[in-house]
mmCIF file of C-alpha atoms in Angstrom:
data_model
loop_
_atom_site.group_PDB
_atom_site.id
_atom_site.type_symbol
_atom_site.label_atom_id
_atom_site.label_comp_id
_atom_site.label_asym_id
_atom_site.label_seq_id
_atom_site.Cartn_x
_atom_site.Cartn_y
_atom_site.Cartn_z
ATOM 1 C CA MET A 689 11.370 0.545 -12.502
ATOM 2 C CA ALA A 690 14.136 2.915 -11.645
ATOM 3 C CA GLU A 691 14.359 4.070 -8.063
ATOM 4 C CA ARG A 692 11.243 2.140 -7.037
ATOM 5 C CA SER A 693 9.539 3.475 -3.956
ATOM 6 C CA ARG A 694 12.414 4.576 -1.872
ATOM 7 C CA GLY A 695 12.618 7.887 -3.755
ATOM 8 C CA PRO A 696 15.623 9.258 -5.643
ATOM 9 C CA GLY A 697 18.315 11.690 -4.698
ATOM 10 C CA ARG A 698 19.323 10.521 -1.248
ATOM 11 C CA ARG A 699 20.667 13.749 0.151
ATOM 12 C CA ARG A 700 23.005 13.979 3.086
ATOM 13 C CA VAL A 701 21.922 16.399 5.771
ATOM 14 C CA ALA A 702 25.362 17.862 6.348
ATOM 15 C CA ALA A 703 24.519 19.810 9.466
ATOM 16 C CA LEU A 704 23.538 16.641 11.282
ATOM 17 C CA ALA A 705 26.258 14.323 10.084
ATOM 18 C CA ALA A 706 28.610 14.985 12.969
ATOM 19 C CA ALA A 707 25.994 13.899 15.487
ATOM 20 C CA VAL A 708 26.239 10.270 14.473
ATOM 21 C CA LEU A 709 29.539 10.150 12.599
ATOM 22 C CA LEU A 710 31.060 6.723 12.510
ATOM 23 C CA ALA A 711 34.789 6.118 12.674
ATOM 24 C CA PRO A 712 35.961 4.940 9.220
ATOM 25 C CA THR A 713 38.661 2.456 8.445
ATOM 26 C CA ALA A 714 40.484 1.942 5.193
ATOM 27 C CA ALA A 715 38.377 0.457 2.401
ATOM 28 C CA ALA A 716 39.686 -2.665 0.744
ATOM 29 C CA CYS A 717 38.788 -5.028 -2.043
ATOM 30 C CA GLY A 718 39.691 -8.386 -3.488
ATOM 31 C CA GLY A 719 39.445 -12.013 -2.414
ATOM 32 C CA ASP A 720 40.172 -13.596 0.976
ATOM 33 C CA ASP A 721 43.096 -11.784 2.540
ATOM 34 C CA GLY A 722 45.519 -13.752 4.669
ATOM 35 C CA GLY A 723 42.781 -16.067 5.898
ATOM 36 C CA VAL A 724 40.337 -13.240 6.689
ATOM 37 C CA PRO A 725 37.048 -13.884 4.829
ATOM 38 C CA VAL A 726 36.174 -11.112 2.372
ATOM 39 C CA ILE A 727 32.446 -10.398 2.314
ATOM 40 C CA ASN A 728 31.313 -8.709 -0.890
ATOM 41 C CA VAL A 729 28.274 -6.516 -0.276
ATOM 42 C CA TYR A 730 26.262 -5.694 -3.388
ATOM 43 C CA TYR A 731 24.177 -2.655 -2.595
ATOM 44 C CA SER A 732 22.622 0.326 -4.327
ATOM 45 C CA THR A 733 24.208 3.759 -4.460
ATOM 46 C CA GLU A 734 23.867 5.319 -1.009
ATOM 47 C CA GLN A 735 26.092 8.259 -0.166
ATOM 48 C CA SER A 736 27.180 7.219 3.333
ATOM 49 C CA PHE A 737 26.992 3.444 2.957
ATOM 50 C CA GLN A 738 30.774 3.087 2.792
ATOM 51 C CA GLN A 739 30.982 4.505 6.307
ATOM 52 C CA LEU A 740 28.713 1.716 7.533
ATOM 53 C CA VAL A 741 30.998 -0.823 5.867
ATOM 54 C CA ASP A 742 34.070 0.779 7.420
ATOM 55 C CA ASP A 743 32.529 0.826 10.877
ATOM 56 C CA CYS A 744 31.395 -2.804 10.643
ATOM 57 C CA ASN A 745 34.880 -3.834 9.521
ATOM 58 C CA LYS A 746 36.289 -2.124 12.586
ATOM 59 C CA GLN A 747 33.772 -3.872 14.841
ATOM 60 C CA ALA A 748 34.526 -7.247 13.230
ATOM 61 C CA GLU A 749 38.092 -7.115 14.567
ATOM 62 C CA GLY A 750 39.430 -9.349 11.825
ATOM 63 C CA ARG A 751 36.614 -11.921 11.738
ATOM 64 C CA TYR A 752 35.741 -10.716 8.223
ATOM 65 C CA ARG A 753 36.341 -7.766 5.930
ATOM 66 C CA MET A 754 33.474 -6.308 3.948
ATOM 67 C CA VAL A 755 33.889 -4.734 0.502
ATOM 68 C CA TYR A 756 31.155 -2.465 -0.879
ATOM 69 C CA GLN A 757 30.317 -3.360 -4.482
ATOM 70 C CA VAL A 758 28.212 -0.459 -5.757
ATOM 71 C CA LEU A 759 25.212 -1.467 -7.830
ATOM 72 C CA PRO A 760 23.714 0.806 -10.509
ATOM 73 C CA ARG A 761 21.275 3.469 -9.341
ATOM 74 C CA ALA A 762 18.333 2.142 -11.378
ATOM 75 C CA ALA A 763 16.459 -0.727 -9.724
ATOM 76 C CA ASP A 764 16.006 -2.686 -12.960
ATOM 77 C CA GLU A 765 19.748 -2.630 -13.602
ATOM 78 C CA GLN A 766 20.477 -3.720 -10.030
ATOM 79 C CA ARG A 767 18.165 -6.688 -10.343
ATOM 80 C CA VAL A 768 19.465 -7.758 -13.760
ATOM 81 C CA GLN A 769 23.086 -7.683 -12.580
ATOM 82 C CA MET A 770 22.359 -9.796 -9.503
ATOM 83 C CA VAL A 771 20.014 -12.222 -11.251
ATOM 84 C CA ARG A 772 22.538 -12.991 -13.972
ATOM 85 C CA ARG A 773 25.343 -13.653 -11.510
ATOM 86 C CA LEU A 774 23.190 -15.692 -9.136
ATOM 87 C CA ALA A 775 21.834 -17.762 -12.008
ATOM 88 C CA ALA A 776 25.464 -18.598 -12.785
ATOM 89 C CA GLN A 777 25.996 -19.562 -9.097
ATOM 90 C CA ASP A 778 28.622 -16.852 -8.666
ATOM 91 C CA SER A 779 30.340 -17.433 -5.324
ATOM 92 C CA GLY A 780 31.766 -13.913 -5.282
ATOM 93 C CA MET A 781 28.510 -12.460 -3.972
ATOM 94 C CA ASP A 782 27.792 -12.573 -0.242
ATOM 95 C CA VAL A 783 25.401 -9.895 1.073
ATOM 96 C CA LEU A 784 22.759 -8.636 -1.355
ATOM 97 C CA GLY A 785 20.752 -5.427 -1.075
ATOM 98 C CA LEU A 786 17.296 -6.354 -2.344
ATOM 99 C CA ASP A 787 14.430 -4.069 -3.189
ATOM 100 C CA VAL A 788 11.471 -5.094 -1.032
ATOM 101 C CA THR A 789 9.651 -6.534 -4.064
ATOM 102 C CA TRP A 790 12.393 -9.059 -4.900
ATOM 103 C CA THR A 791 12.217 -11.305 -1.825
ATOM 104 C CA ALA A 792 9.779 -13.820 -3.294
ATOM 105 C CA GLU A 793 11.612 -14.049 -6.627
ATOM 106 C CA PHE A 794 15.047 -14.598 -5.109
ATOM 107 C CA ALA A 795 13.773 -16.986 -2.424
ATOM 108 C CA SER A 796 11.725 -19.130 -4.817
ATOM 109 C CA ALA A 797 14.750 -19.423 -7.111
ATOM 110 C CA LYS A 798 16.805 -20.574 -4.092
ATOM 111 C CA TRP A 799 19.321 -17.790 -4.673
ATOM 112 C CA ILE A 800 19.260 -16.592 -1.050
ATOM 113 C CA ARG A 801 19.481 -18.346 2.312
ATOM 114 C CA GLU A 802 16.775 -18.534 4.920
ATOM 115 C CA TRP A 803 17.434 -16.655 8.163
ATOM 116 C CA THR A 804 17.139 -19.052 11.092
ATOM 117 C CA GLY A 805 18.037 -19.364 14.758
ATOM 118 C CA GLN A 806 19.882 -16.520 16.429
ATOM 119 C CA ASN A 807 20.335 -14.650 13.157
ATOM 120 C CA LYS A 808 16.579 -14.620 12.580
ATOM 121 C CA GLU A 809 15.904 -13.582 16.148
ATOM 122 C CA GLU A 810 18.289 -10.663 15.917
ATOM 123 C CA ALA A 811 16.978 -9.542 12.515
ATOM 124 C CA SER A 812 13.391 -9.641 13.809
ATOM 125 C CA ARG A 813 13.934 -7.997 17.198
ATOM 126 C CA GLY A 814 12.157 -4.646 17.325
ATOM 127 C CA THR A 815 11.618 -4.610 13.554
ATOM 128 C CA LEU A 816 8.373 -3.124 12.300
ATOM 129 C CA GLU A 817 5.832 -5.653 11.024
ATOM 130 C CA GLN A 818 5.383 -4.426 7.459
ATOM 131 C CA PRO A 819 9.112 -4.238 6.612
ATOM 132 C CA LEU A 820 9.569 -7.677 8.186
ATOM 133 C CA GLU A 821 6.726 -8.996 6.055
ATOM 134 C CA SER A 822 8.466 -7.650 2.949
ATOM 135 C CA ALA A 823 11.469 -9.843 3.810
ATOM 136 C CA THR A 824 9.336 -12.963 4.276
ATOM 137 C CA TYR A 825 8.224 -15.560 1.737
ATOM 138 C CA GLU A 826 6.064 -18.593 2.484
ATOM 139 C CA ASP A 827 6.337 -17.850 6.219
ATOM 140 C CA LYS A 828 10.143 -17.960 6.176
ATOM 141 C CA LEU A 829 12.482 -15.002 6.680
ATOM 142 C CA TYR A 830 14.885 -14.506 3.780
ATOM 143 C CA ALA A 831 16.332 -11.070 4.503
ATOM 144 C CA ALA A 832 16.893 -8.503 7.234
ATOM 145 C CA PRO A 833 15.089 -5.175 6.644
ATOM 146 C CA LYS A 834 17.652 -2.355 6.477
ATOM 147 C CA ASN A 835 15.460 0.644 5.675
ATOM 148 C CA THR A 836 11.882 1.348 4.720
ATOM 149 C CA ASN A 837 10.001 4.246 3.111
ATOM 150 C CA THR A 838 6.562 5.739 2.641
ATOM 151 C CA GLN A 839 5.065 8.713 0.845
ATOM 152 C CA LEU A 840 3.462 11.618 2.690
ATOM 153 C CA LEU A 841 1.134 14.413 1.612
ATOM 154 C CA TRP A 842 3.053 17.712 1.397
ATOM 155 C CA TYR A 843 0.930 20.835 1.122
ATOM 156 C CA ARG A 844 1.133 24.632 0.965
ATOM 157 C CA THR A 845 -0.197 26.133 4.195
ATOM 158 C CA ASP A 846 -0.654 29.550 2.533
ATOM 159 C CA LEU A 847 -3.103 27.917 0.128
ATOM 160 C CA VAL A 848 -4.585 25.097 2.197
ATOM 161 C CA PRO A 849 -5.191 25.768 5.912
ATOM 162 C CA ASN A 850 -6.107 22.152 6.663
ATOM 163 C CA PRO A 851 -4.847 19.159 4.659
ATOM 164 C CA PRO A 852 -7.383 16.947 2.866
ATOM 165 C CA LYS A 853 -8.088 13.490 4.220
ATOM 166 C CA THR A 854 -9.398 11.918 1.009
ATOM 167 C CA TRP A 855 -8.677 11.982 -2.699
ATOM 168 C CA ASP A 856 -12.082 13.531 -3.420
ATOM 169 C CA GLU A 857 -11.445 16.311 -0.918
ATOM 170 C CA MET A 858 -7.973 16.984 -2.320
ATOM 171 C CA ILE A 859 -9.227 17.089 -5.916
ATOM 172 C CA LYS A 860 -11.989 19.537 -4.937
ATOM 173 C CA MET A 861 -9.512 21.793 -3.092
ATOM 174 C CA SER A 862 -7.231 21.764 -6.117
ATOM 175 C CA GLN A 863 -10.043 22.640 -8.511
ATOM 176 C CA ASP A 864 -11.158 25.522 -6.266
ATOM 177 C CA LEU A 865 -7.622 26.915 -6.185
ATOM 178 C CA LYS A 866 -7.396 26.601 -9.952
ATOM 179 C CA SER A 867 -10.637 28.569 -10.401
ATOM 180 C CA GLN A 868 -9.140 31.349 -8.262
ATOM 181 C CA GLY A 869 -6.014 31.532 -10.389
ATOM 182 C CA LYS A 870 -3.792 30.241 -7.577
ATOM 183 C CA PRO A 871 -1.200 27.426 -7.590
ATOM 184 C CA TYR A 872 -3.277 24.271 -7.575
ATOM 185 C CA GLU A 873 -1.452 21.216 -8.920
ATOM 186 C CA ILE A 874 -1.311 17.853 -7.190
ATOM 187 C CA ASP A 875 2.231 16.801 -8.092
ATOM 188 C CA THR A 876 3.034 13.095 -8.037
ATOM 189 C CA MET A 877 4.324 10.227 -10.155
ATOM 190 C CA GLY A 878 2.331 9.258 -13.258
ATOM 191 C CA ALA A 879 4.911 7.936 -15.723
ATOM 192 C CA GLN A 880 4.671 4.351 -16.967
ATOM 193 C CA TYR A 881 6.946 2.738 -14.376
ATOM 194 C CA GLU A 882 6.886 1.385 -10.833
ATOM 195 C CA GLY A 883 5.872 4.748 -9.367
ATOM 196 C CA LEU A 884 2.521 4.520 -11.155
ATOM 197 C CA VAL A 885 2.035 0.990 -9.819
ATOM 198 C CA VAL A 886 2.712 2.281 -6.298
ATOM 199 C CA LEU A 887 0.188 5.114 -6.766
ATOM 200 C CA TYR A 888 -2.429 2.584 -7.826
ATOM 201 C CA ASN A 889 -1.523 0.111 -5.075
ATOM 202 C CA ASN A 890 -1.991 2.889 -2.499
ATOM 203 C CA MET A 891 -5.540 3.323 -3.766
ATOM 204 C CA VAL A 892 -6.216 -0.423 -3.835
ATOM 205 C CA ALA A 893 -4.980 -0.914 -0.275
ATOM 206 C CA SER A 894 -6.873 2.145 0.973
ATOM 207 C CA SER A 895 -10.024 0.736 -0.641
ATOM 208 C CA GLY A 896 -9.526 -2.561 1.167
ATOM 209 C CA GLY A 897 -8.992 -4.257 -2.176
ATOM 210 C CA LYS A 898 -6.720 -7.048 -3.397
ATOM 211 C CA ILE A 899 -4.944 -7.678 -6.669
ATOM 212 C CA LEU A 900 -3.795 -11.244 -5.891
ATOM 213 C CA ASN A 901 -5.032 -13.927 -3.534
ATOM 214 C CA ASP A 902 -3.330 -14.387 -0.178
ATOM 215 C CA ASP A 903 -0.675 -16.816 -1.389
ATOM 216 C CA GLY A 904 0.070 -14.814 -4.530
ATOM 217 C CA THR A 905 -0.698 -17.632 -6.950
ATOM 218 C CA LYS A 906 -3.894 -16.363 -8.556
ATOM 219 C CA VAL A 907 -5.570 -13.124 -9.538
ATOM 220 C CA ASP A 908 -8.187 -11.805 -7.153
ATOM 221 C CA PHE A 909 -8.777 -8.270 -8.450
ATOM 222 C CA ASP A 910 -11.839 -7.662 -6.349
ATOM 223 C CA GLN A 911 -14.205 -4.697 -6.209
ATOM 224 C CA GLY A 912 -11.729 -2.655 -4.191
ATOM 225 C CA ALA A 913 -9.190 -3.003 -7.009
ATOM 226 C CA VAL A 914 -11.844 -1.960 -9.545
ATOM 227 C CA ASP A 915 -12.854 1.030 -7.423
ATOM 228 C CA ALA A 916 -9.197 2.071 -7.242
ATOM 229 C CA LEU A 917 -9.086 2.167 -11.048
ATOM 230 C CA GLY A 918 -11.958 4.638 -10.899
ATOM 231 C CA THR A 919 -10.192 6.783 -8.294
ATOM 232 C CA LEU A 920 -7.001 6.912 -10.364
ATOM 233 C CA GLN A 921 -8.912 7.819 -13.531
ATOM 234 C CA LYS A 922 -10.861 10.550 -11.743
ATOM 235 C CA PHE A 923 -7.683 12.077 -10.361
ATOM 236 C CA ALA A 924 -5.848 11.978 -13.681
ATOM 237 C CA SER A 925 -8.726 13.506 -15.639
ATOM 238 C CA ALA A 926 -9.787 16.203 -13.129
ATOM 239 C CA GLY A 927 -7.507 18.902 -14.508
ATOM 240 C CA VAL A 928 -5.430 19.062 -11.334
ATOM 241 C CA THR A 929 -2.155 17.455 -12.404
ATOM 242 C CA ASN A 930 0.937 18.947 -13.975
ATOM 243 C CA PRO A 931 0.920 18.902 -17.808
ATOM 244 C CA SER A 932 3.862 16.469 -17.586
ATOM 245 C CA PHE A 933 2.079 14.089 -15.212
ATOM 246 C CA THR A 934 2.340 11.076 -17.524
ATOM 247 C CA ASN A 935 6.126 11.552 -17.737
ATOM 248 C CA THR A 936 6.705 12.416 -14.073
ATOM 249 C CA GLN A 937 8.860 10.371 -11.707
ATOM 250 C CA GLU A 938 9.883 11.194 -8.118
ATOM 251 C CA ASP A 939 12.419 13.948 -8.645
ATOM 252 C CA ALA A 940 10.394 15.606 -11.383
ATOM 253 C CA ALA A 941 7.410 15.784 -9.004
ATOM 254 C CA ARG A 942 9.655 17.410 -6.420
ATOM 255 C CA LEU A 943 10.854 20.025 -8.911
ATOM 256 C CA GLN A 944 7.318 20.765 -10.095
ATOM 257 C CA PHE A 945 6.225 21.479 -6.530
ATOM 258 C CA GLN A 946 9.347 23.495 -5.729
ATOM 259 C CA GLY A 947 8.723 25.523 -8.864
ATOM 260 C CA GLY A 948 5.624 26.962 -7.216
ATOM 261 C CA SER A 949 2.834 25.544 -9.357
ATOM 262 C CA GLY A 950 1.763 22.872 -6.871
ATOM 263 C CA ALA A 951 -0.518 23.130 -3.861
ATOM 264 C CA PHE A 952 -0.016 19.451 -3.001
ATOM 265 C CA GLN A 953 2.710 16.880 -3.480
ATOM 266 C CA LEU A 954 2.568 13.128 -2.869
ATOM 267 C CA ASN A 955 6.155 11.982 -2.494
ATOM 268 C CA TYR A 956 8.856 10.527 -0.250
ATOM 269 C CA PRO A 957 10.631 12.265 2.669
ATOM 270 C CA PHE A 958 13.659 13.162 0.509
ATOM 271 C CA VAL A 959 11.651 16.178 -0.676
ATOM 272 C CA TRP A 960 11.996 17.840 2.743
ATOM 273 C CA PRO A 961 15.791 18.434 2.850
ATOM 274 C CA ALA A 962 15.657 19.266 -0.861
ATOM 275 C CA LEU A 963 13.025 21.906 -0.152
ATOM 276 C CA GLN A 964 15.134 23.469 2.587
ATOM 277 C CA GLU A 965 18.069 23.784 0.208
ATOM 278 C CA GLY A 966 16.346 24.446 -3.104
ATOM 279 C CA ALA A 967 13.309 26.589 -2.334
ATOM 280 C CA PRO A 968 14.052 28.977 0.544
ATOM 281 C CA ASP A 969 11.032 31.164 -0.297
ATOM 282 C CA LEU A 970 8.720 28.168 -0.144
ATOM 283 C CA LYS A 971 10.088 26.041 2.671
ATOM 284 C CA ASP A 972 8.309 27.830 5.531
ATOM 285 C CA LYS A 973 4.961 27.491 3.760
ATOM 286 C CA VAL A 974 5.060 23.691 3.453
ATOM 287 C CA LYS A 975 3.800 21.139 5.954
ATOM 288 C CA TRP A 976 3.027 17.436 5.795
ATOM 289 C CA ALA A 977 0.143 15.113 6.613
ATOM 290 C CA ARG A 978 -0.934 11.517 6.194
ATOM 291 C CA TYR A 979 -1.406 10.368 2.613
ATOM 292 C CA PRO A 980 -5.032 10.802 1.470
ATOM 293 C CA GLY A 981 -7.438 7.896 1.771
ATOM 294 C CA ILE A 982 -10.629 6.894 0.018
ATOM 295 C CA ASP A 983 -13.139 7.343 2.843
ATOM 296 C CA ALA A 984 -12.868 10.133 5.407
ATOM 297 C CA GLY A 985 -13.407 7.702 8.281
ATOM 298 C CA THR A 986 -10.819 5.145 7.125
ATOM 299 C CA PRO A 987 -7.097 5.953 7.294
ATOM 300 C CA SER A 988 -5.137 5.447 4.100
ATOM 301 C CA LYS A 989 -2.832 2.485 3.607
ATOM 302 C CA VAL A 990 0.352 3.468 1.822
ATOM 303 C CA THR A 991 2.760 1.167 0.003
ATOM 304 C CA ILE A 992 6.082 0.780 1.803
ATOM 305 C CA GLY A 993 9.426 0.715 0.041
ATOM 306 C CA GLY A 994 12.973 0.134 1.159
ATOM 307 C CA PHE A 995 15.820 -2.338 1.025
ATOM 308 C CA ASN A 996 16.439 -5.678 2.712
ATOM 309 C CA LEU A 997 19.754 -7.489 3.193
ATOM 310 C CA ALA A 998 19.938 -11.105 2.039
ATOM 311 C CA VAL A 999 22.743 -13.667 2.053
ATOM 312 C CA SER A 1000 23.571 -15.389 -1.218
ATOM 313 C CA ALA A 1001 23.062 -19.142 -1.399
ATOM 314 C CA TYR A 1002 26.472 -19.366 -3.093
ATOM 315 C CA SER A 1003 28.487 -17.382 -0.546
ATOM 316 C CA LYS A 1004 31.642 -19.169 0.625
ATOM 317 C CA HIS A 1005 31.305 -17.494 4.036
ATOM 318 C CA PRO A 1006 27.603 -17.544 4.938
ATOM 319 C CA GLU A 1007 27.981 -17.168 8.699
ATOM 320 C CA GLU A 1008 30.237 -14.145 8.339
ATOM 321 C CA ALA A 1009 27.849 -12.768 5.722
ATOM 322 C CA PHE A 1010 24.928 -13.005 8.170
ATOM 323 C CA GLN A 1011 27.018 -11.223 10.809
ATOM 324 C CA ALA A 1012 27.956 -8.506 8.327
ATOM 325 C CA ALA A 1013 24.336 -7.971 7.283
ATOM 326 C CA LEU A 1014 23.237 -7.689 10.906
ATOM 327 C CA CYS A 1015 25.921 -5.111 11.560
ATOM 328 C CA LEU A 1016 24.944 -3.014 8.530
ATOM 329 C CA ARG A 1017 21.331 -2.811 9.707
ATOM 330 C CA SER A 1018 21.993 -2.433 13.441
ATOM 331 C CA PRO A 1019 20.070 0.304 15.302
ATOM 332 C CA GLU A 1020 23.088 2.642 15.367
ATOM 333 C CA HIS A 1021 23.639 2.218 11.652
ATOM 334 C CA GLN A 1022 19.967 2.640 10.798
ATOM 335 C CA LEU A 1023 20.055 5.905 12.740
ATOM 336 C CA PHE A 1024 23.155 7.021 10.854
ATOM 337 C CA SER A 1025 21.583 6.189 7.470
ATOM 338 C CA ALA A 1026 18.311 7.867 8.384
ATOM 339 C CA VAL A 1027 19.995 11.134 9.387
ATOM 340 C CA ASN A 1028 22.612 11.196 6.624
ATOM 341 C CA ASP A 1029 20.920 9.491 3.677
ATOM 342 C CA GLY A 1030 17.217 10.059 4.289
ATOM 343 C CA VAL A 1031 16.177 6.406 4.516
ATOM 344 C CA PRO A 1032 13.644 5.722 7.305
ATOM 345 C CA PRO A 1033 14.558 2.993 9.838
ATOM 346 C CA THR A 1034 12.892 -0.401 10.103
ATOM 347 C CA ILE A 1035 13.662 -0.752 13.829
ATOM 348 C CA GLU A 1036 10.957 1.070 15.784
ATOM 349 C CA SER A 1037 13.143 2.180 18.709
ATOM 350 C CA VAL A 1038 15.360 4.227 16.386
ATOM 351 C CA TYR A 1039 12.498 6.694 15.892
ATOM 352 C CA ASP A 1040 12.763 7.620 19.590
ATOM 353 C CA ASP A 1041 16.339 8.828 19.293
ATOM 354 C CA PRO A 1042 16.619 12.625 19.665
ATOM 355 C CA LYS A 1043 18.900 12.766 16.609
ATOM 356 C CA MET A 1044 15.851 11.908 14.488
ATOM 357 C CA ASP A 1045 13.937 15.007 15.574
ATOM 358 C CA GLU A 1046 15.637 17.591 13.368
ATOM 359 C CA ALA A 1047 16.136 15.382 10.312
ATOM 360 C CA TYR A 1048 12.628 13.910 10.589
ATOM 361 C CA PRO A 1049 10.211 16.436 12.082
ATOM 362 C CA PHE A 1050 7.546 14.245 10.442
ATOM 363 C CA LYS A 1051 8.838 11.009 11.997
ATOM 364 C CA ALA A 1052 5.578 10.321 13.873
ATOM 365 C CA ASP A 1053 3.626 10.448 10.612
ATOM 366 C CA ILE A 1054 6.117 8.167 8.874
ATOM 367 C CA LEU A 1055 6.010 5.669 11.728
ATOM 368 C CA ALA A 1056 2.196 5.689 11.839
ATOM 369 C CA GLN A 1057 1.932 5.060 8.092
ATOM 370 C CA ILE A 1058 4.531 2.287 8.122
ATOM 371 C CA LYS A 1059 2.772 0.548 11.007
ATOM 372 C CA ASP A 1060 -0.476 0.722 9.051
ATOM 373 C CA GLY A 1061 1.164 0.366 5.652
ATOM 374 C CA ALA A 1062 0.731 -1.981 2.730
ATOM 375 C CA ASN A 1063 3.130 -4.188 0.841
ATOM 376 C CA ARG A 1064 2.892 -4.755 -2.866
ATOM 377 C CA PRO A 1065 1.490 -8.087 -4.093
ATOM 378 C CA VAL A 1066 3.829 -10.898 -3.058
ATOM 379 C CA THR A 1067 4.795 -13.152 -5.948
ATOM 380 C CA PRO A 1068 8.034 -14.427 -7.539
ATOM 381 C CA ALA A 1069 6.669 -12.913 -10.761
ATOM 382 C CA TYR A 1070 6.335 -9.397 -9.359
ATOM 383 C CA GLN A 1071 8.493 -7.937 -12.139
ATOM 384 C CA ASN A 1072 6.035 -9.302 -14.696
ATOM 385 C CA LEU A 1073 3.044 -8.160 -12.672
ATOM 386 C CA SER A 1074 4.418 -4.631 -12.410
ATOM 387 C CA THR A 1075 5.100 -4.478 -16.144
ATOM 388 C CA VAL A 1076 1.520 -5.473 -16.945
ATOM 389 C CA LEU A 1077 0.017 -3.058 -14.424
ATOM 390 C CA SER A 1078 2.056 -0.028 -15.464
ATOM 391 C CA ALA A 1079 1.311 -0.633 -19.155
ATOM 392 C CA THR A 1080 -2.444 -0.972 -18.572
ATOM 393 C CA LEU A 1081 -2.681 1.970 -16.176
ATOM 394 C CA SER A 1082 -0.900 4.337 -18.558
ATOM 395 C CA PRO A 1083 -2.126 6.927 -19.335
ATOM 396 C CA PRO A 1084 -4.295 7.029 -16.207
ATOM 397 C CA ALA A 1085 -6.821 9.499 -17.641
ATOM 398 C CA ASP A 1086 -7.844 6.874 -20.236
ATOM 399 C CA ILE A 1087 -8.640 4.132 -17.707
ATOM 400 C CA LYS A 1088 -12.017 2.421 -18.162
ATOM 401 C CA PRO A 1089 -12.471 0.700 -14.786
ATOM 402 C CA GLU A 1090 -14.674 -2.286 -15.633
ATOM 403 C CA GLN A 1091 -13.117 -2.909 -19.032
ATOM 404 C CA ASP A 1092 -9.553 -2.576 -17.793
ATOM 405 C CA ALA A 1093 -10.328 -4.755 -14.779
ATOM 406 C CA ASP A 1094 -11.347 -7.574 -17.109
ATOM 407 C CA THR A 1095 -8.203 -7.055 -19.179
ATOM 408 C CA LEU A 1096 -5.998 -7.048 -16.096
ATOM 409 C CA ARG A 1097 -7.488 -10.222 -14.640
ATOM 410 C CA GLY A 1098 -6.324 -12.153 -17.685
ATOM 411 C CA ALA A 1099 -3.049 -10.301 -18.189
ATOM 412 C CA ILE A 1100 -1.994 -10.601 -14.554
ATOM 413 C CA GLN A 1101 -2.691 -14.334 -14.470
ATOM 414 C CA ASP A 1102 -0.536 -14.681 -17.585
ATOM 415 C CA ALA A 1103 2.135 -12.602 -15.856
ATOM 416 C CA LEU A 1104 2.063 -14.892 -12.828
ATOM 417 C CA GLU A 1105 2.678 -17.789 -15.191
ATOM 418 C CA SER A 1106 5.347 -15.800 -17.096
ATOM 419 C CA LYS A 1107 3.398 -15.873 -20.330
ATOM 420 C CA GLY A 1108 4.179 -13.204 -22.884
ATOM 421 C CA VAL A 1109 5.977 -10.825 -20.505
ATOM 422 C CA LEU A 1110 9.661 -10.021 -20.524
ATOM 423 C CA PRO A 1111 11.104 -9.715 -16.962
#
């Protein structure tokens, strides 16, 4: 499930970096140093993250010293590394950067600490509801949302004067362009991995459907989930995708669109700075809109991504670890990460900062979608659930809605019970 839904290729917007540049201090590593607690932060590759660590160390004034332990880029490898060490009760881990889908798994295994009292209050203050929900399990907060993400519809204004509001409308526009010999593709992620699960979950949520029951213990897979299978199959078989659709992940979709064959792209905000740099002849012809829905009168619900900061149950310095996590996801640092690394904030007030305007000309659309967004099914067995879904949905053009729905009801229940699925 490499890169999950936050999108790959976090690109620094160099021209804006100076606007929110943080004063760095010297990086350090190792165990406790002269009585100063060392807080090891295990976090994914993010270009400017070290500057957050340096700035927080400066603000700590000797109360603790953070060390950035860089996790692999691929989400599966991140999870495996942390799970193995936590299962061994490794006390050398303090702050953990968790993909939004891992909260339930890590909390149910008692690998991470609950956020309570003042720490919980500070982590919740001004935080958007959907990201906060992604950090919650069984009505308890287990992490502080650092950044979120959502896909938008990117379209060619020289080909499409007004963006489509539904999948049916978009497919029809694409087919019309194809018949005229014009660029027509709808470029998005169709490979057998988490990106395909997200594509399907967008359709389920927009249909008002459910895959699991409310407490995540049993399969629901209602009519909305069945209808979403039909929508995905129709899209994949309509002759509007790239020939490599079933092998396409986020960056490949970006390159397909930048190559000029696409009229539409469904992807994360990282495509915007990449377009400015990589496709100068195309950049002025591209605009954005809300992700397409199922019914014209009902706004879409789009799956959110992002990372949350948790504190290990085995940390020797939990209070300092909570303080460090709060510093890393403070409003000023979320602004810095948004502008420099292309990761949308979870604190609503950050969107009002003028520094967001140039880096995120689409910030209002991102904020609207996140406020009305959808989380993926919440279960400690999400890894198993995702494996089953991606395998059954691939290739999407071969989906048989009613038949596959019956198959999935049984397979997902087995996945929830960890039967026959390798995590």
